[in-house]
Short mmCIF file of C-alpha atoms and ligand atoms in Angstrom, two decimals:
data_model
loop_
_atom_site.label_atom_id
_atom_site.label_comp_id
_atom_site.label_asym_id
_atom_site.label_seq_id
_atom_site.Cartn_x
_atom_site.Cartn_y
_atom_site.Cartn_z
CA MET Q 195 95.83 32.18 139.24
CA GLY Q 196 94.67 34.66 141.75
CA GLN Q 197 90.98 34.66 142.89
CA PHE Q 198 89.10 37.73 142.04
CA SER Q 199 88.14 38.74 145.81
CA MET Q 200 86.74 42.54 145.09
CA THR Q 201 83.15 43.12 146.25
CA ILE Q 202 81.08 45.50 144.85
CA SER Q 203 78.23 47.13 146.37
CA ALA Q 204 75.10 48.18 144.79
CA GLY Q 205 74.56 50.83 147.35
CA ALA Q 206 72.10 50.51 150.88
CA GLY Q 207 74.13 47.91 152.09
CA SER Q 208 73.56 45.18 149.69
CA VAL Q 209 76.46 43.47 147.89
CA LEU Q 210 76.58 42.12 144.41
CA ASN Q 211 77.22 38.16 143.61
CA ASP Q 212 80.14 37.20 141.17
CA ASN Q 213 77.97 37.33 138.06
CA GLN Q 214 76.40 40.82 138.99
CA GLN Q 215 79.75 41.94 139.51
CA LEU Q 216 81.39 40.77 136.06
CA VAL Q 217 78.12 42.57 134.22
CA TYR Q 218 79.00 45.70 136.23
CA ILE Q 219 82.80 45.66 135.46
CA LEU Q 220 82.05 44.67 131.67
CA ARG Q 221 79.30 47.47 131.64
CA LEU Q 222 81.96 49.88 133.26
CA SER Q 223 84.73 48.99 130.54
CA HIS Q 224 82.18 49.57 127.56
CA THR Q 225 81.25 53.14 128.94
CA ARG Q 226 85.00 53.99 129.39
CA LYS Q 227 85.45 52.72 125.49
CA ARG Q 228 82.80 54.67 124.51
CA ALA Q 229 83.67 57.77 126.10
CA LYS Q 230 87.54 57.42 124.78
CA LEU Q 231 85.56 56.79 121.39
CA LEU Q 232 83.64 60.06 121.60
CA LEU Q 233 86.69 62.06 122.79
CA ASN Q 234 88.82 60.62 119.82
CA SER Q 235 86.21 61.27 117.20
CA GLY Q 236 85.67 64.98 118.81
CA ILE Q 237 89.37 65.51 118.65
CA GLU Q 238 89.52 64.33 114.89
CA ALA Q 239 86.82 66.51 113.55
CA LEU Q 240 88.38 69.42 114.76
CA ASN Q 241 89.41 71.98 112.18
CA ASP Q 242 92.54 72.43 113.87
CA GLY Q 243 95.64 70.52 114.87
CA PHE Q 244 95.38 68.86 118.48
CA VAL Q 245 98.09 67.17 120.21
CA MET Q 246 98.78 66.20 123.62
CA PHE Q 247 102.25 65.05 125.71
CA ASP Q 248 102.57 63.57 128.91
CA GLY Q 249 104.69 64.58 131.71
CA ASP Q 250 107.76 62.89 130.34
CA ASP Q 251 107.06 64.86 127.12
CA ARG Q 252 106.07 61.45 125.07
CA LEU Q 253 102.96 61.68 122.79
CA ILE Q 254 99.44 60.85 124.10
CA LEU Q 255 97.56 61.17 121.10
CA CYS Q 256 97.17 64.09 118.20
CA ASN Q 257 94.62 64.25 115.38
CA ARG Q 258 94.88 63.80 111.54
CA LYS Q 259 95.12 67.68 110.91
CA TYR Q 260 98.21 68.17 113.21
CA GLN Q 261 99.83 65.36 110.91
CA GLU Q 262 98.75 67.17 108.07
CA ILE Q 263 99.83 70.83 109.21
CA TYR Q 264 103.65 69.41 109.63
CA GLU Q 265 103.46 66.60 107.06
CA LEU Q 266 104.64 64.18 109.30
CA PRO Q 267 105.30 60.35 109.08
CA GLU Q 268 103.02 57.86 110.91
CA GLU Q 269 105.69 56.46 112.53
CA VAL Q 270 106.72 59.49 114.62
CA LEU Q 271 102.79 59.87 115.51
CA ARG Q 272 102.90 56.49 117.50
CA PRO Q 273 102.00 57.08 121.06
CA GLY Q 274 105.25 57.18 123.28
CA THR Q 275 107.38 58.78 120.84
CA PRO Q 276 109.43 61.87 122.47
CA TYR Q 277 108.59 65.37 121.51
CA SER Q 278 112.14 65.80 120.60
CA SER Q 279 111.58 63.21 117.69
CA VAL Q 280 108.26 64.50 116.34
CA PHE Q 281 109.89 67.97 116.71
CA GLY Q 282 113.00 66.88 114.92
CA ALA Q 283 110.96 65.21 112.25
CA TRP Q 284 109.65 68.30 111.20
CA PHE Q 285 112.63 70.61 111.43
CA ALA Q 286 114.46 68.16 109.45
CA LYS Q 287 112.38 68.94 106.67
CA GLN Q 288 112.92 72.58 106.74
CA ASP Q 289 114.57 74.23 103.82
CA PRO Q 290 117.42 75.65 104.86
CA ALA Q 291 117.45 73.22 108.01
CA PRO Q 292 117.79 74.96 111.22
CA ALA Q 293 120.85 74.83 113.40
CA GLU Q 294 120.87 72.33 116.30
CA THR Q 295 121.22 74.84 118.93
CA GLU Q 296 117.63 76.41 117.55
CA VAL Q 297 115.95 72.94 117.74
CA SER Q 298 117.27 72.44 121.48
CA ASN Q 299 116.80 76.05 122.44
CA TRP Q 300 113.05 75.61 121.35
CA ILE Q 301 112.71 72.48 123.28
CA ASN Q 302 114.14 73.73 126.59
CA THR Q 303 112.06 76.89 126.28
CA ARG Q 304 108.91 74.80 125.85
CA ARG Q 305 109.26 72.44 128.64
CA ALA Q 306 110.77 75.31 130.96
CA LYS Q 307 107.51 77.43 130.59
CA SER Q 308 105.48 74.39 131.14
CA VAL Q 309 107.28 73.55 134.26
CA VAL Q 310 106.10 76.62 135.53
CA GLY Q 311 102.68 76.46 134.44
CA GLU Q 312 103.12 79.06 131.50
CA LYS Q 313 101.45 78.69 128.48
CA LEU Q 314 103.52 79.56 124.92
CA ASP Q 315 101.88 81.04 122.13
CA MET Q 316 103.64 81.75 119.09
CA ASP Q 317 103.70 81.77 115.45
CA HIS Q 318 105.55 79.18 113.28
CA ARG Q 319 106.17 80.26 109.58
CA LEU Q 320 106.58 77.12 107.49
CA ALA Q 321 108.92 76.76 104.69
CA ASP Q 322 106.17 76.61 102.04
CA GLY Q 323 105.07 80.16 103.16
CA ARG Q 324 102.15 78.76 105.95
CA VAL Q 325 101.84 80.67 109.00
CA ILE Q 326 100.65 78.27 111.78
CA LYS Q 327 99.56 79.93 115.07
CA THR Q 328 100.63 77.26 117.78
CA SER Q 329 99.35 77.55 121.49
CA ASN Q 330 100.81 75.18 124.36
CA HIS Q 331 98.98 74.83 127.61
CA PRO Q 332 100.64 72.96 130.55
CA LEU Q 333 98.58 70.16 132.38
CA GLN Q 334 98.42 69.62 136.04
CA ASP Q 335 100.46 66.38 135.60
CA GLY Q 336 103.19 67.95 133.72
CA GLY Q 337 102.05 67.01 130.27
CA ILE Q 338 101.20 69.90 127.26
CA VAL Q 339 98.38 69.91 125.29
CA GLY Q 340 98.49 72.01 122.01
CA LEU Q 341 96.50 73.36 119.52
CA ARG Q 342 97.60 74.52 115.69
CA VAL Q 343 95.77 76.63 113.99
CA ASP Q 344 96.58 77.56 110.05
CA VAL Q 345 96.37 81.32 109.87
CA THR Q 346 97.84 81.95 106.51
CA GLU Q 347 94.92 83.54 105.07
CA LEU Q 348 94.24 85.61 108.09
CA THR Q 349 98.08 86.74 108.05
CA ARG Q 350 97.97 87.28 104.71
CA ALA Q 351 94.49 89.54 104.76
CA LYS Q 352 96.05 91.30 108.09
CA LEU Q 353 99.37 91.95 105.95
CA ALA Q 354 97.49 93.30 103.01
CA ALA Q 355 95.12 95.39 105.45
CA GLU Q 356 98.45 96.81 106.89
CA ALA Q 357 99.68 97.51 103.21
CA ALA Q 358 96.67 99.13 102.44
CA SER Q 359 96.39 101.51 105.53
CA LYS Q 360 99.99 102.54 105.20
CA ALA Q 361 99.69 103.43 101.50
CA LYS Q 362 96.39 105.45 102.24
CA SER Q 363 98.26 107.09 105.03
CA ASP Q 364 101.48 107.92 103.04
CA PHE Q 365 98.80 108.96 99.95
CA MET Q 366 97.17 111.67 102.36
CA GLY Q 367 100.60 113.18 103.00
CA VAL Q 368 101.35 112.91 99.17
CA LEU Q 369 97.73 114.07 98.26
CA SER Q 370 98.21 117.02 100.78
CA HIS Q 371 101.48 118.62 99.20
CA GLU Q 372 100.31 117.82 95.74
CA LEU Q 373 97.06 119.87 96.25
CA ARG Q 374 99.03 122.56 98.38
CA THR Q 375 101.58 123.28 95.56
CA PRO Q 376 99.27 124.72 92.82
CA LEU Q 377 97.15 126.20 95.78
CA THR Q 378 100.17 127.96 97.05
CA VAL Q 379 100.60 129.33 93.27
CA ILE Q 380 97.23 130.21 92.67
CA MET Q 381 97.19 132.25 96.13
CA GLY Q 382 100.45 133.76 95.28
CA VAL Q 383 99.61 135.18 91.90
CA ALA Q 384 95.86 136.32 93.18
CA LYS Q 385 97.78 138.57 95.82
CA LEU Q 386 100.05 139.96 93.51
CA SER Q 387 97.28 140.52 90.84
CA GLU Q 388 95.39 142.45 93.58
CA ASN Q 389 98.26 144.73 94.04
CA ALA Q 390 99.13 145.08 90.62
CA ARG Q 391 100.88 148.40 91.20
CA LEU Q 392 103.65 146.54 92.99
CA LEU Q 393 104.53 144.73 90.13
CA ARG Q 394 108.05 145.44 88.34
CA SER Q 395 106.63 146.56 85.25
CA SER Q 396 103.84 148.77 86.82
CA LYS Q 397 106.39 149.97 89.50
CA ALA Q 398 108.77 151.16 86.42
CA LEU Q 399 105.78 153.18 84.77
CA LEU Q 400 104.77 154.89 87.75
CA THR Q 401 108.35 156.13 88.45
CA ALA Q 402 108.93 157.14 84.95
CA TYR Q 403 105.32 159.17 85.09
CA GLU Q 404 106.43 160.69 88.52
CA GLU Q 405 109.86 161.99 86.78
CA GLY Q 406 107.61 163.05 83.66
CA ASP Q 407 109.41 161.15 81.49
CA VAL Q 408 106.80 159.14 79.68
CA PRO Q 409 107.13 159.89 75.72
CA SER Q 410 103.97 158.01 74.09
CA GLU Q 411 106.08 155.23 72.71
CA LYS Q 412 107.91 154.49 76.09
CA ALA Q 413 104.59 154.56 77.91
CA LYS Q 414 103.18 152.13 75.34
CA ALA Q 415 106.12 149.74 75.44
CA MET Q 416 106.11 150.20 79.48
CA LEU Q 417 102.02 149.11 79.55
CA GLU Q 418 102.76 146.19 76.86
CA ASP Q 419 105.38 145.32 79.64
CA ILE Q 420 102.77 145.18 82.58
CA PHE Q 421 100.24 143.26 80.16
CA ALA Q 422 103.10 140.45 79.37
CA GLN Q 423 103.75 140.13 83.21
CA LEU Q 424 100.39 139.97 84.24
CA SER Q 425 99.78 137.55 81.28
CA GLY Q 426 102.65 135.34 82.41
CA LEU Q 427 101.01 135.50 86.20
CA GLN Q 428 97.56 134.32 84.91
CA GLN Q 429 99.18 131.62 82.79
CA ARG Q 430 101.04 130.30 85.88
CA MET Q 431 97.33 130.71 87.70
CA VAL Q 432 95.49 128.69 84.97
CA GLN Q 433 98.35 125.81 84.85
CA SER Q 434 97.99 125.38 88.46
CA GLY Q 435 94.25 125.54 88.16
CA GLU Q 436 94.36 122.53 85.46
CA HIS Q 437 96.71 120.78 87.58
CA LEU Q 438 94.23 121.02 90.62
CA GLU Q 439 91.55 120.00 88.49
CA HIS Q 440 93.45 116.97 86.90
CA LEU Q 441 93.95 115.94 90.52
CA ILE Q 442 90.41 116.17 91.72
CA ASN Q 443 89.06 114.51 88.36
CA GLU Q 444 91.57 111.39 89.29
CA LEU Q 445 90.07 111.54 92.63
CA LEU Q 446 86.51 111.52 91.62
CA ASP Q 447 87.47 108.62 88.87
CA VAL Q 448 88.82 106.52 91.88
CA ALA Q 449 85.80 107.03 93.90
CA LYS Q 450 83.44 106.07 90.72
CA ILE Q 451 85.69 102.85 89.75
CA GLU Q 452 85.58 101.64 93.49
CA SER Q 453 81.61 102.12 93.60
CA GLY Q 454 81.26 100.68 89.88
CA ARG Q 455 79.64 103.84 88.64
CA LEU Q 456 82.36 104.94 86.08
CA VAL Q 457 80.40 104.67 82.43
CA ILE Q 458 82.39 103.81 79.49
CA GLU Q 459 81.03 104.96 75.95
CA PRO Q 460 83.02 102.76 73.41
CA THR Q 461 82.38 103.42 69.67
CA ILE Q 462 84.83 102.90 66.71
CA CYS Q 463 87.41 105.94 67.25
CA ASN Q 464 89.95 106.80 64.92
CA ILE Q 465 93.27 106.38 66.52
CA LYS Q 466 94.91 109.67 65.17
CA ASP Q 467 91.91 111.57 66.84
CA ILE Q 468 93.27 110.18 69.91
CA VAL Q 469 97.02 110.34 69.52
CA ASP Q 470 97.27 113.86 68.25
CA PRO Q 471 96.12 115.76 71.36
CA VAL Q 472 98.50 113.70 73.85
CA PHE Q 473 101.32 114.59 71.41
CA GLN Q 474 100.48 118.22 71.35
CA GLN Q 475 99.96 118.39 75.11
CA LEU Q 476 103.21 116.45 76.00
CA SER Q 477 105.94 117.15 73.10
CA THR Q 478 106.64 120.62 75.15
CA LEU Q 479 107.19 119.02 78.26
CA SER Q 480 109.74 116.21 76.68
CA ARG Q 481 111.55 118.91 74.46
CA LYS Q 482 112.02 121.00 78.03
CA LYS Q 483 113.60 117.61 79.49
CA GLY Q 484 115.63 117.17 76.09
CA LEU Q 485 113.91 113.81 75.53
CA ASP Q 486 112.80 112.30 71.90
CA PHE Q 487 109.16 111.77 71.74
CA GLU Q 488 108.12 109.73 68.84
CA VAL Q 489 104.92 108.00 67.68
CA VAL Q 490 104.67 105.21 65.39
CA GLN Q 491 100.98 104.79 64.14
CA GLU Q 492 100.36 101.50 62.02
CA ALA Q 493 96.66 100.84 63.44
CA GLU Q 494 93.81 103.20 62.10
CA THR Q 495 90.86 102.39 64.32
CA VAL Q 496 89.85 101.16 68.04
CA PHE Q 497 86.66 99.98 69.47
CA ALA Q 498 87.20 102.55 72.76
CA ASP Q 499 86.26 105.73 74.66
CA ASN Q 500 87.91 108.21 72.87
CA MET Q 501 88.36 110.13 76.10
CA ARG Q 502 89.28 107.64 78.31
CA VAL Q 503 91.97 106.12 75.92
CA ARG Q 504 93.61 109.69 75.77
CA GLN Q 505 93.24 109.81 79.51
CA ILE Q 506 95.19 106.44 79.79
CA LEU Q 507 97.72 107.52 77.24
CA ILE Q 508 98.45 111.07 78.99
CA ASN Q 509 99.09 109.06 82.14
CA LEU Q 510 101.42 106.51 80.40
CA VAL Q 511 103.29 108.78 78.49
CA GLY Q 512 103.33 111.60 80.92
CA ASN Q 513 104.94 108.83 83.39
CA ALA Q 514 107.35 107.89 80.94
CA ILE Q 515 108.62 111.61 80.68
CA LYS Q 516 108.64 112.29 84.33
CA PHE Q 517 110.81 109.12 85.25
CA THR Q 518 113.24 109.46 82.25
CA ASP Q 519 116.31 111.86 82.50
CA SER Q 520 117.86 111.08 78.95
CA GLY Q 521 117.10 108.94 75.90
CA PHE Q 522 113.70 108.81 74.52
CA VAL Q 523 110.08 107.97 74.85
CA ARG Q 524 108.22 106.00 72.14
CA LEU Q 525 104.61 105.44 71.62
CA CYS Q 526 104.03 102.54 69.20
CA ILE Q 527 100.51 101.57 67.97
CA LYS Q 528 99.96 98.09 65.98
CA GLN Q 529 97.05 95.90 65.56
CA HIS Q 530 97.56 92.17 66.53
CA ASP Q 531 94.76 89.91 65.71
CA ASP Q 532 91.60 91.52 66.75
CA MET Q 533 93.36 93.64 69.40
CA VAL Q 534 95.27 97.04 69.18
CA ARG Q 535 98.53 97.64 71.18
CA PHE Q 536 99.51 100.82 72.46
CA GLU Q 537 103.10 100.34 73.50
CA VAL Q 538 104.40 103.41 75.47
CA CYS Q 539 108.37 102.92 76.24
CA ASP Q 540 111.04 104.97 77.79
CA THR Q 541 114.57 104.62 78.42
CA GLY Q 542 114.10 105.88 82.29
CA GLU Q 543 115.10 104.74 85.57
CA GLY Q 544 113.03 101.55 85.10
CA ILE Q 545 110.94 99.49 87.93
CA SER Q 546 112.08 96.55 90.06
CA GLU Q 547 110.01 93.39 89.09
CA THR Q 548 108.68 92.90 92.70
CA GLU Q 549 106.97 96.54 91.90
CA PHE Q 550 105.40 95.06 88.63
CA GLU Q 551 101.76 94.59 90.29
CA SER Q 552 102.16 97.23 93.39
CA ILE Q 553 102.39 100.38 90.76
CA PHE Q 554 98.80 99.30 89.76
CA ASP Q 555 97.65 99.56 92.98
CA VAL Q 556 95.65 102.84 94.22
CA PHE Q 557 97.82 105.17 95.77
CA TYR Q 558 100.82 103.00 95.44
CA GLN Q 559 104.14 104.76 94.75
CA VAL Q 560 107.64 103.02 94.42
CA ASP Q 561 108.87 106.15 96.42
CA SER Q 562 106.40 108.20 98.16
CA THR Q 563 108.88 109.65 100.83
CA ALA Q 564 108.71 113.51 101.38
CA THR Q 565 112.02 113.87 99.44
CA ARG Q 566 110.91 111.80 96.40
CA ARG Q 567 112.01 113.09 92.85
CA ALA Q 568 109.24 112.98 91.24
CA GLY Q 569 105.48 114.38 91.93
CA GLY Q 570 102.07 112.67 91.52
CA THR Q 571 100.01 110.87 94.00
CA GLY Q 572 100.01 106.97 92.47
CA MET Q 573 96.12 107.19 91.54
CA GLY Q 574 97.13 107.35 87.28
CA LEU Q 575 98.01 103.76 86.82
CA ALA Q 576 95.31 102.26 88.78
CA ILE Q 577 92.59 104.31 86.99
CA SER Q 578 94.42 103.36 83.71
CA ARG Q 579 94.13 99.75 84.07
CA SER Q 580 90.50 99.78 85.65
CA LEU Q 581 89.70 102.07 82.46
CA ALA Q 582 91.30 99.43 80.18
CA GLU Q 583 89.74 96.56 81.74
CA LEU Q 584 86.19 98.48 81.68
CA GLN Q 585 86.88 98.71 77.96
CA GLY Q 586 87.49 95.12 77.45
CA GLY Q 587 91.42 95.24 77.30
CA ALA Q 588 94.30 95.32 79.67
CA LEU Q 589 97.20 97.17 81.06
CA THR Q 590 100.51 95.61 81.55
CA VAL Q 591 104.43 96.65 82.52
CA SER Q 592 107.81 95.13 81.65
CA SER Q 593 110.76 96.98 82.83
CA THR Q 594 114.56 96.66 83.75
CA ILE Q 595 115.80 99.26 86.47
CA GLY Q 596 118.43 101.40 84.76
CA LYS Q 597 117.26 100.69 81.30
CA GLY Q 598 113.43 101.52 81.13
CA SER Q 599 109.92 100.63 81.29
CA CYS Q 600 107.32 99.60 78.49
CA PHE Q 601 103.83 99.68 79.27
CA VAL Q 602 101.25 97.87 76.92
CA LEU Q 603 97.65 98.75 76.46
CA THR Q 604 95.67 96.53 74.66
CA LEU Q 605 91.99 97.36 73.30
CA PRO Q 606 89.64 95.41 71.05
CA ALA Q 607 89.92 96.39 67.48
CA THR Q 608 86.27 96.10 66.72
CA ARG Q 609 83.03 95.71 68.68
CA THR Q 610 82.96 92.36 70.30
CA ARG Q 611 80.37 90.07 69.76
CA SER Q 612 78.83 90.82 73.25
CA GLU Q 613 78.51 94.30 72.49
CA GLN Q 614 76.91 94.15 68.94
CA PRO Q 615 73.39 94.92 68.71
CA GLU Q 616 72.18 91.50 67.31
CA ALA Q 617 73.95 89.69 69.98
CA LEU Q 618 71.55 92.03 72.46
CA SER Q 619 68.57 91.14 70.74
CA GLU Q 620 69.34 87.24 70.78
CA LEU Q 621 69.57 87.97 74.24
CA CYS Q 622 66.56 89.70 74.61
CA ALA Q 623 64.81 86.91 72.48
CA GLU Q 624 66.04 84.38 74.77
CA GLN Q 625 64.97 85.80 77.87
CA SER Q 626 61.39 86.70 76.75
P1 ADP W 924 101.87 108.83 90.15
O1 ADP W 924 102.81 108.64 88.83
O2 ADP W 924 100.92 109.88 90.15
O3 ADP W 924 102.72 108.65 91.18
P2 ADP W 924 101.14 106.26 88.96
O4 ADP W 924 100.15 105.37 89.35
O5 ADP W 924 100.90 107.05 87.56
O6 ADP W 924 101.29 107.36 89.95
O7 ADP W 924 102.43 105.45 89.06
C1 ADP W 924 102.78 104.81 90.29
C2 ADP W 924 103.95 104.56 90.39
O8 ADP W 924 104.84 103.70 89.57
C3 ADP W 924 104.98 105.92 90.27
O9 ADP W 924 104.96 106.86 91.06
C4 ADP W 924 106.04 105.63 89.90
O10 ADP W 924 106.90 104.79 90.75
C5 ADP W 924 105.95 104.16 88.91
N1 ADP W 924 106.24 104.40 87.64
C6 ADP W 924 105.17 104.62 86.84
N2 ADP W 924 105.43 104.76 85.44
C7 ADP W 924 106.93 104.95 85.48
C8 ADP W 924 107.90 104.74 84.31
N3 ADP W 924 107.62 104.72 83.14
N4 ADP W 924 109.20 104.52 84.67
C9 ADP W 924 109.57 104.31 86.28
N5 ADP W 924 108.47 104.07 87.19
C10 ADP W 924 107.28 104.31 86.88
#
């Protein structure tokens, strides 16, 4: 055995004896162990994945979070495992498994970047949908230190915010078009009425008068013609005004719902009083499109806000007529246990299953392009669902592309216990 011959100086020229040297070395080793332990526990405590490879691309260490993110087996995470094996173990679990060239391309790119001291950041999309932000930083000795951050929630929130922002800008385009159309009609009719003598019927009367050809019967008929033309124009103006009023009311409803200020006043209502005006308002439109519009009423009363249920049904039936070119639109009202079901079914273009939730998002339209076939703003269904929920009900859809859609509004048949006066007085009694 060789003699231990190193001498250690304690400074200022004094040299330590063998015992003192041993104590010094032990203390040094203890300090190193403590530092290593501290470093390891710090790395373990990280909320993100941490990994380190040496200059030969062999694993030095990684923390538990790194193992969890990639769901790697213990044996590939032993110090000394080549990077290609660690990465390969994770890649092998991907479905579908990536091509071998893809694997070797990634390994080579990563190494090439670290050789020239370039860091490499990218997002990994895992097979189960998680998104991991990976950052690899080259070290001076040729090694690589990496951080893995799970940014799934952040990415989802970002995508949702982008979609909401797109929906809002699409909506601004749609809304300005929807507002401009009736406004153009109103302005046009107002200008025509201002110059009533330019109307075809007025011109005819004036010409006849100038030619001295106005026997009283003919003059009366010509005046009637003027009145009829003016009344037709006024009707168009009123319809456009009502359309504008409807749009503005929808905007106000969205604002009230978003700020939680929308007040619902439910009472026991006669369903016939709700449904009859819906039929009166929309049967002409359905007839014009050549559709059968049928109402089948098998329930008598519902506990709801009369005006708000009518608003929902007008939106649902209006949509059904708008998106149906042939066949029928049917409104069936039935009672199931303690709920009343209003089913609005059509034989229209249908809605893809991927859109079943989005169509209830405010401003969302399956087609919001300038060339879309049907008008509308994408507010109706969002308002309708909120109104249904505020009344203790729900609004859902089922549909098949090319076959038709069925929207189901459910509302309580009777006053629920929490809304009964005795339940309120019990609550007051409990609180006093
Ligand atoms: P709007 O009808 O004003 O566009 P809605 O919120 O009422 O807004 O409807 C949102 C979207 O849902 C519509 O633009 C349309 O794409 C789709 N939709 C609603 N009802 C139907 C239906 N009965 N058939 C087919 N698509 C529909």
